[in-house]
Coordinates of C-alpha atoms in Angstrom, one line a residue:
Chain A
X212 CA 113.8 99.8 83.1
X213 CA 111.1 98.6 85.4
X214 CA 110.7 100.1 89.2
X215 CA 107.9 98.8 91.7
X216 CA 107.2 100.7 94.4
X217 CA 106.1 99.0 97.5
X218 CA 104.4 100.1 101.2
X219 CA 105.5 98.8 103.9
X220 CA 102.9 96.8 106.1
X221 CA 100.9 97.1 108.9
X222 CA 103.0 98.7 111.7
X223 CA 101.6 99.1 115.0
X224 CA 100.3 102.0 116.2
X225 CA 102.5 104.9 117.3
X226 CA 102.4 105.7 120.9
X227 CA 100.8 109.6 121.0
X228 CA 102.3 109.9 125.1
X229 CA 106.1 109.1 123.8
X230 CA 108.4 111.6 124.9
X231 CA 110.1 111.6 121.1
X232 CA 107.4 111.0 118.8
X233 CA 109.7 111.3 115.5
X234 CA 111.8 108.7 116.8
X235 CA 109.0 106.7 118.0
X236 CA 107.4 106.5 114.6
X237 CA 110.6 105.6 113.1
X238 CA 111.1 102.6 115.3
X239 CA 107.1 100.9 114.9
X240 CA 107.5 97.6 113.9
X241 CA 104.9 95.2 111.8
X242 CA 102.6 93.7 113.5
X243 CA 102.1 89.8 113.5
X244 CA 99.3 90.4 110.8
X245 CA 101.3 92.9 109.1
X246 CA 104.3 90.6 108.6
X247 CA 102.2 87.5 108.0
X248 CA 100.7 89.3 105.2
X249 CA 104.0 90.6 103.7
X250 CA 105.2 87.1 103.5
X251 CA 102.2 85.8 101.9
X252 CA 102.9 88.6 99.1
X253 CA 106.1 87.8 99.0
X254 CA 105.4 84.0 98.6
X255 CA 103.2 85.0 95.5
X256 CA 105.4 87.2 93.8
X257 CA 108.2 84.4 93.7
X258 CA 105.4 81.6 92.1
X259 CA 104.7 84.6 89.6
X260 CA 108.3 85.2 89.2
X261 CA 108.4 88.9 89.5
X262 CA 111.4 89.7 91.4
X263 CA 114.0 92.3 91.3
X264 CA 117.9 93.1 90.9
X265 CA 117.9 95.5 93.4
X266 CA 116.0 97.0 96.7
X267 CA 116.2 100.0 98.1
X268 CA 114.4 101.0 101.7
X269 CA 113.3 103.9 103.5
X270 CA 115.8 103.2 107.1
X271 CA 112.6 103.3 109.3
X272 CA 111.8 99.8 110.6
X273 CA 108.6 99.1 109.4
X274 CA 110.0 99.8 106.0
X275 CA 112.9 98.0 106.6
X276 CA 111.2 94.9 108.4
X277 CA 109.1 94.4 105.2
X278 CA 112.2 94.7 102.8
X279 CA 114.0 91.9 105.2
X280 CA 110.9 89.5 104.4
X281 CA 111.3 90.2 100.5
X282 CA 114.9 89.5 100.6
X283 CA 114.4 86.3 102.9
X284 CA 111.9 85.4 100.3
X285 CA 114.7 85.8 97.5
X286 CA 112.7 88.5 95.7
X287 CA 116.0 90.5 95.7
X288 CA 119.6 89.6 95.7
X289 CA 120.6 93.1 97.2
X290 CA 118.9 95.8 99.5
X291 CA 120.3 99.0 100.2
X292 CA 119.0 101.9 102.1
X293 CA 118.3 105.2 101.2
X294 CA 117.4 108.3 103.6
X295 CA 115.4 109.6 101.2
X296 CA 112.7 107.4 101.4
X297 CA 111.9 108.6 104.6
X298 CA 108.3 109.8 105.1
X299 CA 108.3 112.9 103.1
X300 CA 111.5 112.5 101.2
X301 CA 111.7 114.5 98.0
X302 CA 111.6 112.5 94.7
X303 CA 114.0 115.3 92.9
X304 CA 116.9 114.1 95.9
X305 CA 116.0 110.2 95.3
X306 CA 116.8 110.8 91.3
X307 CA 119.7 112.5 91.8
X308 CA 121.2 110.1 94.4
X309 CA 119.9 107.6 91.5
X310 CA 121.4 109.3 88.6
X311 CA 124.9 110.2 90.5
X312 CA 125.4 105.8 90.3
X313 CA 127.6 104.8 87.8
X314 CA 125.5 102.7 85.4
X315 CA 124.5 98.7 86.0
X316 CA 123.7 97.8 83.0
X317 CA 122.7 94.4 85.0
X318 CA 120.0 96.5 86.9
X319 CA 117.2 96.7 85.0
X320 CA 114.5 95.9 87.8
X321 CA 114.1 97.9 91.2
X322 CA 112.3 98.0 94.0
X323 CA 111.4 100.8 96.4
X324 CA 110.5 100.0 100.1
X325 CA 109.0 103.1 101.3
X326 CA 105.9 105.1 102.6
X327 CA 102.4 106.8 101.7
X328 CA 101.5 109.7 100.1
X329 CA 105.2 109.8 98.8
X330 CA 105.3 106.8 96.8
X331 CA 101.9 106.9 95.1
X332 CA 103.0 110.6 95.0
X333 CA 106.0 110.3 93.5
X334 CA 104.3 107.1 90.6
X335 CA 102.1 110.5 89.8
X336 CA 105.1 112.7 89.0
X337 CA 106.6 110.4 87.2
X338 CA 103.7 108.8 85.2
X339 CA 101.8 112.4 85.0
X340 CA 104.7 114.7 86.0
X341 CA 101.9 116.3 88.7
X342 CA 100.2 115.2 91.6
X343 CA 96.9 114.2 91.8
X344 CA 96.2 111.7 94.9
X345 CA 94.3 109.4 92.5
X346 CA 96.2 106.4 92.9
X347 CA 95.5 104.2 95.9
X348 CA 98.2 102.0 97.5
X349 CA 97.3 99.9 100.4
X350 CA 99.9 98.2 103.1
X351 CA 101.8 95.7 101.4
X352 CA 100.7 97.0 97.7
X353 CA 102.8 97.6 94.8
X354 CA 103.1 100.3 92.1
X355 CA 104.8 99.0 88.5
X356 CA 106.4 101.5 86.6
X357 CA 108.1 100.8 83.3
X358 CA 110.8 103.3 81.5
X359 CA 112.4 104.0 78.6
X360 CA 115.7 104.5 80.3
X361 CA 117.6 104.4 83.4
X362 CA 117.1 108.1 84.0
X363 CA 113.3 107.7 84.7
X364 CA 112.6 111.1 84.0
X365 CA 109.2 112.6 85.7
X366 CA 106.3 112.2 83.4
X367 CA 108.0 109.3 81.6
X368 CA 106.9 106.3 82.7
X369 CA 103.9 104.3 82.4
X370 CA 101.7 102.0 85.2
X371 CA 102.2 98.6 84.5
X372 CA 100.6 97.6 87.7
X373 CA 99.1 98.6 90.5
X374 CA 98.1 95.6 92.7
X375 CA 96.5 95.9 95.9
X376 CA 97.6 92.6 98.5
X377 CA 94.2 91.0 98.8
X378 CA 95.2 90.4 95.0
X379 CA 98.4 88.5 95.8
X380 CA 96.9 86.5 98.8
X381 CA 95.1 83.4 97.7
X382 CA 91.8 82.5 99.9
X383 CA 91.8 79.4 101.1
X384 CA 89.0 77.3 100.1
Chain B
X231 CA 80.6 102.5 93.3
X232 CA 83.6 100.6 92.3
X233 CA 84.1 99.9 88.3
X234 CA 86.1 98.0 86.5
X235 CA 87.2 97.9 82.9
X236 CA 88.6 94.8 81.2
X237 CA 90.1 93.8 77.8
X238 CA 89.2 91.3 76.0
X239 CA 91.1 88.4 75.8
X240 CA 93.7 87.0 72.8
X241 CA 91.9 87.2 69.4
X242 CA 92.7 85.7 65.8
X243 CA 94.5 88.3 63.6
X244 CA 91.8 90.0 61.1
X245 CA 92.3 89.1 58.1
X246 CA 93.4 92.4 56.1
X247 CA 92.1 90.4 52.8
X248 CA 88.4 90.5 53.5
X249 CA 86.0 92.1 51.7
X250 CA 84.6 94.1 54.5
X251 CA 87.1 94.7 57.5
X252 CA 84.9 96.2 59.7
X253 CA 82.9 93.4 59.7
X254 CA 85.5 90.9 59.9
X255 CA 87.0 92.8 62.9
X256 CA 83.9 92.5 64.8
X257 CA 83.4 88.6 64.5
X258 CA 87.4 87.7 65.6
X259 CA 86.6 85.6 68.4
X260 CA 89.3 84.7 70.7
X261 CA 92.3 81.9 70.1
X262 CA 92.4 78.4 72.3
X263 CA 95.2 80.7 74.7
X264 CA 93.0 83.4 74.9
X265 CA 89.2 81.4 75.8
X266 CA 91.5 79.6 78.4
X267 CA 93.7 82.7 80.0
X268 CA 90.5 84.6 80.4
X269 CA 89.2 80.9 82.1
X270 CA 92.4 81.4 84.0
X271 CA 91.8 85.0 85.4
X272 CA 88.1 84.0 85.5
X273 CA 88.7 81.2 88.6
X274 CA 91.0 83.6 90.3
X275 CA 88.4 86.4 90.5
X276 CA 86.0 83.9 92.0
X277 CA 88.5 82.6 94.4
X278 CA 89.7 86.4 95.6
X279 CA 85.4 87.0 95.3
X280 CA 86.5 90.0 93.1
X281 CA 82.8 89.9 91.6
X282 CA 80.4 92.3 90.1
X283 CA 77.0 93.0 90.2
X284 CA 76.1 93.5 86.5
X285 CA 79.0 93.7 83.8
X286 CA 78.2 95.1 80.3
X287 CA 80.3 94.6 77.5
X288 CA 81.3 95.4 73.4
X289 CA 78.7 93.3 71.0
X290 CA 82.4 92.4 69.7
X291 CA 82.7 89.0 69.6
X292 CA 85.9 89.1 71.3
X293 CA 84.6 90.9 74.2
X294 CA 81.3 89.3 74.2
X295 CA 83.0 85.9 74.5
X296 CA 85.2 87.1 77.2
X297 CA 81.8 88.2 79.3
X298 CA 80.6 85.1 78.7
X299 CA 83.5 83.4 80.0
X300 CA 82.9 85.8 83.7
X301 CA 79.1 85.1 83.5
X302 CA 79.5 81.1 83.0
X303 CA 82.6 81.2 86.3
X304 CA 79.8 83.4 88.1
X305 CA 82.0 86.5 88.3
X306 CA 78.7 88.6 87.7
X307 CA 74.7 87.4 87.7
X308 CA 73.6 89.9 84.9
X309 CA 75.3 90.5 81.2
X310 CA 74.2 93.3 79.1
X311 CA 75.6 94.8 76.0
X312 CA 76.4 98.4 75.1
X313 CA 77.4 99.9 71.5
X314 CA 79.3 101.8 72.9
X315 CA 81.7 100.0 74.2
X316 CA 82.6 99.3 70.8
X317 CA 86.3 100.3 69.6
X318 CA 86.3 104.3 69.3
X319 CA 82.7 104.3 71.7
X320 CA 83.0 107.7 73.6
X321 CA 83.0 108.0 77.2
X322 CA 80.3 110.8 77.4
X323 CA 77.7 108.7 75.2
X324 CA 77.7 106.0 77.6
X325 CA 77.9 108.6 80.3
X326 CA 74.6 109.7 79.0
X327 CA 73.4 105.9 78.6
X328 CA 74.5 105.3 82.4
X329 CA 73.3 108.1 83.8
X330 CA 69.4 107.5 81.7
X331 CA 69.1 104.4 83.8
X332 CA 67.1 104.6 86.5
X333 CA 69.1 104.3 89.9
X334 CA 69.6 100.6 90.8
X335 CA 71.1 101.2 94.5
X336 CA 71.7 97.2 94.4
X337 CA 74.5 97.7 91.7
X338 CA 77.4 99.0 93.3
X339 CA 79.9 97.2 91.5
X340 CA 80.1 96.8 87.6
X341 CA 82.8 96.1 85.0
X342 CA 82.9 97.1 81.2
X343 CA 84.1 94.7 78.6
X344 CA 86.1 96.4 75.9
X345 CA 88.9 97.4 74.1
X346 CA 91.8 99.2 73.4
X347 CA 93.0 101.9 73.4
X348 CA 89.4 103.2 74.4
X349 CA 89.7 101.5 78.1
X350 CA 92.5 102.4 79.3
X351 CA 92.1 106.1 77.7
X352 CA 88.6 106.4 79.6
X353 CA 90.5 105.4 82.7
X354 CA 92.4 108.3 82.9
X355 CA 89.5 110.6 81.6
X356 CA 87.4 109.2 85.1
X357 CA 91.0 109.6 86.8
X358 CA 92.6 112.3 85.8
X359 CA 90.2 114.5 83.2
X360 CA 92.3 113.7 80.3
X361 CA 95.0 111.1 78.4
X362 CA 98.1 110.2 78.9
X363 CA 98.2 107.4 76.9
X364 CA 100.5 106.2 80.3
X365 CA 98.5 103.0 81.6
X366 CA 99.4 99.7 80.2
X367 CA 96.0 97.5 80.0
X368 CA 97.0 94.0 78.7
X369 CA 94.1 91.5 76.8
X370 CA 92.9 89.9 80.0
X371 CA 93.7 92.9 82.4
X372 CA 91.4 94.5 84.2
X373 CA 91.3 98.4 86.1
X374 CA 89.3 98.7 89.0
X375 CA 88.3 102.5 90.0
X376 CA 86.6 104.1 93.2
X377 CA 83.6 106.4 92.6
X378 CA 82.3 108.9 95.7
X379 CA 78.7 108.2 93.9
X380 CA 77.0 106.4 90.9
X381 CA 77.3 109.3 88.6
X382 CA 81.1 108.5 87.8
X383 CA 81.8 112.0 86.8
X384 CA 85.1 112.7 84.7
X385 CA 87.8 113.3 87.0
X386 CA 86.4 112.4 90.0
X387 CA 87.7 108.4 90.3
X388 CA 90.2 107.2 92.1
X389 CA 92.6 104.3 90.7
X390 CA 92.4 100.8 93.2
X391 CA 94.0 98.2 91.1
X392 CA 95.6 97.9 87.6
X393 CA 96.2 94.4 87.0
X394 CA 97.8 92.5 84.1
X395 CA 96.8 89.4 83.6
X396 CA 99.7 87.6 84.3
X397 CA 99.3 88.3 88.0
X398 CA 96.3 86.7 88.1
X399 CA 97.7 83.3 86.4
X400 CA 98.7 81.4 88.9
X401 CA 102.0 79.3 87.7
X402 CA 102.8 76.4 88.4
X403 CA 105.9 74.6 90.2

């Protein structure tokens, strides 16, 4: 069982005057650099052929917005959307949302859409079982995680990758 | 201070009918697929500018040909060679070698060519404190970690890339 974990891109800023400033951080969209990019990653990991049987999203746009480019991109066949990958959603409600599925045996490859610190949180707990804030995860980066089983227990998996974008994103020239 | 630690690349097998193992394991050099993948991950380091300023690597023939492959793509301008970085070298003896230098503020980013399990072990010892054993480091991959200074205490790094080699490798089509 592999699961990547992936941050959204470069969103723009949230507005500090807006009258609702949870919904206004819900609703930022990418900006044109921030989607650019995303593509770009996306383009890359269809030459390398690393794509997945199923995405999930955190619901907030930005998230959502860089999911919609990976599925354009055919990196995923399926995206769904999960309100616990909100910014601080708890990884013990993901798992058991995850574990209350009735089995796919075809699904052996997800992705995560989502936010920091949770998701480089959440790769600690499950490689390490702790936190530690040692992992670094940019915009448009990606955590690898690879399992023994479809339970993904915390402190049972092991990095396979973490890859920042500037690694995905060929220079020109 | 940024490091990075990299396998070596693809090896012949030793050969578990010679006289003196030891020695035969130190003189494996690497296969046809193995000079060429490292060639490979080589170009793409230059073309992302993913460069060091000194690299220092096993007396392994394995890992010295693999430097030897970065120093002849110009990945890094200066090659040295440290015992240990040999298979089973401990992190606090080259600690001590490190830290005897005298303080080159022009090197701020170096890579160690090695082996496994010893890199990816001395990974989590600069990351976390201890092992795991939970990071996958494939022949060819590299692990770059964020330092606040040049002494690169243990526990004190923060992890910016793990990358197999495979993501490097461009394919083709």
């Amino acid at each position: 069982m592999y699961l990547y974990l992936i941050r959204h891109g470069i969103a723009i800023d949230s507005d500090p005057v807006a009258l609702n400033s949870m919904a206004n951080d819900e609703l930022r969209p990418l900006t044109k650099i921030g989607r650019k990019k995303i593509e770009q990653v996306a383009d890359r990991l269809g030459k390398l052929e690393l794509t997945f049987d199923l995405m999930i999203t955190s619901p907030l746009v930005r998230a959502r917005q860089t999911a919609d480019i990976l599925i354009d991109k055919q990196i995923s066949p399926k995206l769904e959307v999960s309100q616990n990958l909100k910014p601080m959603g708890k990884i013990e409600s993901w798992l058991i949302e995850w574990n209350a599925r009735s089995t796919d045996s075809s699904v052996s490859t997800i992705a995560l859409v989502g936010h920091e610190p949770n998701l480089s949180e959440w790769a600690e707990l499950w490689i390490f079982g702790q936190v530690y804030h040692h992992l670094i995860l940019k915009k448009g980066g990606i955590i690898g995680l690879k399992f023994s089983d479809h339970r993904m227990e915390l402190g049972t998996a092991q990095l396979s990758c973490l890859v920042p974008p500037k690694i995905f994103i060929q220079k020109v020239g």
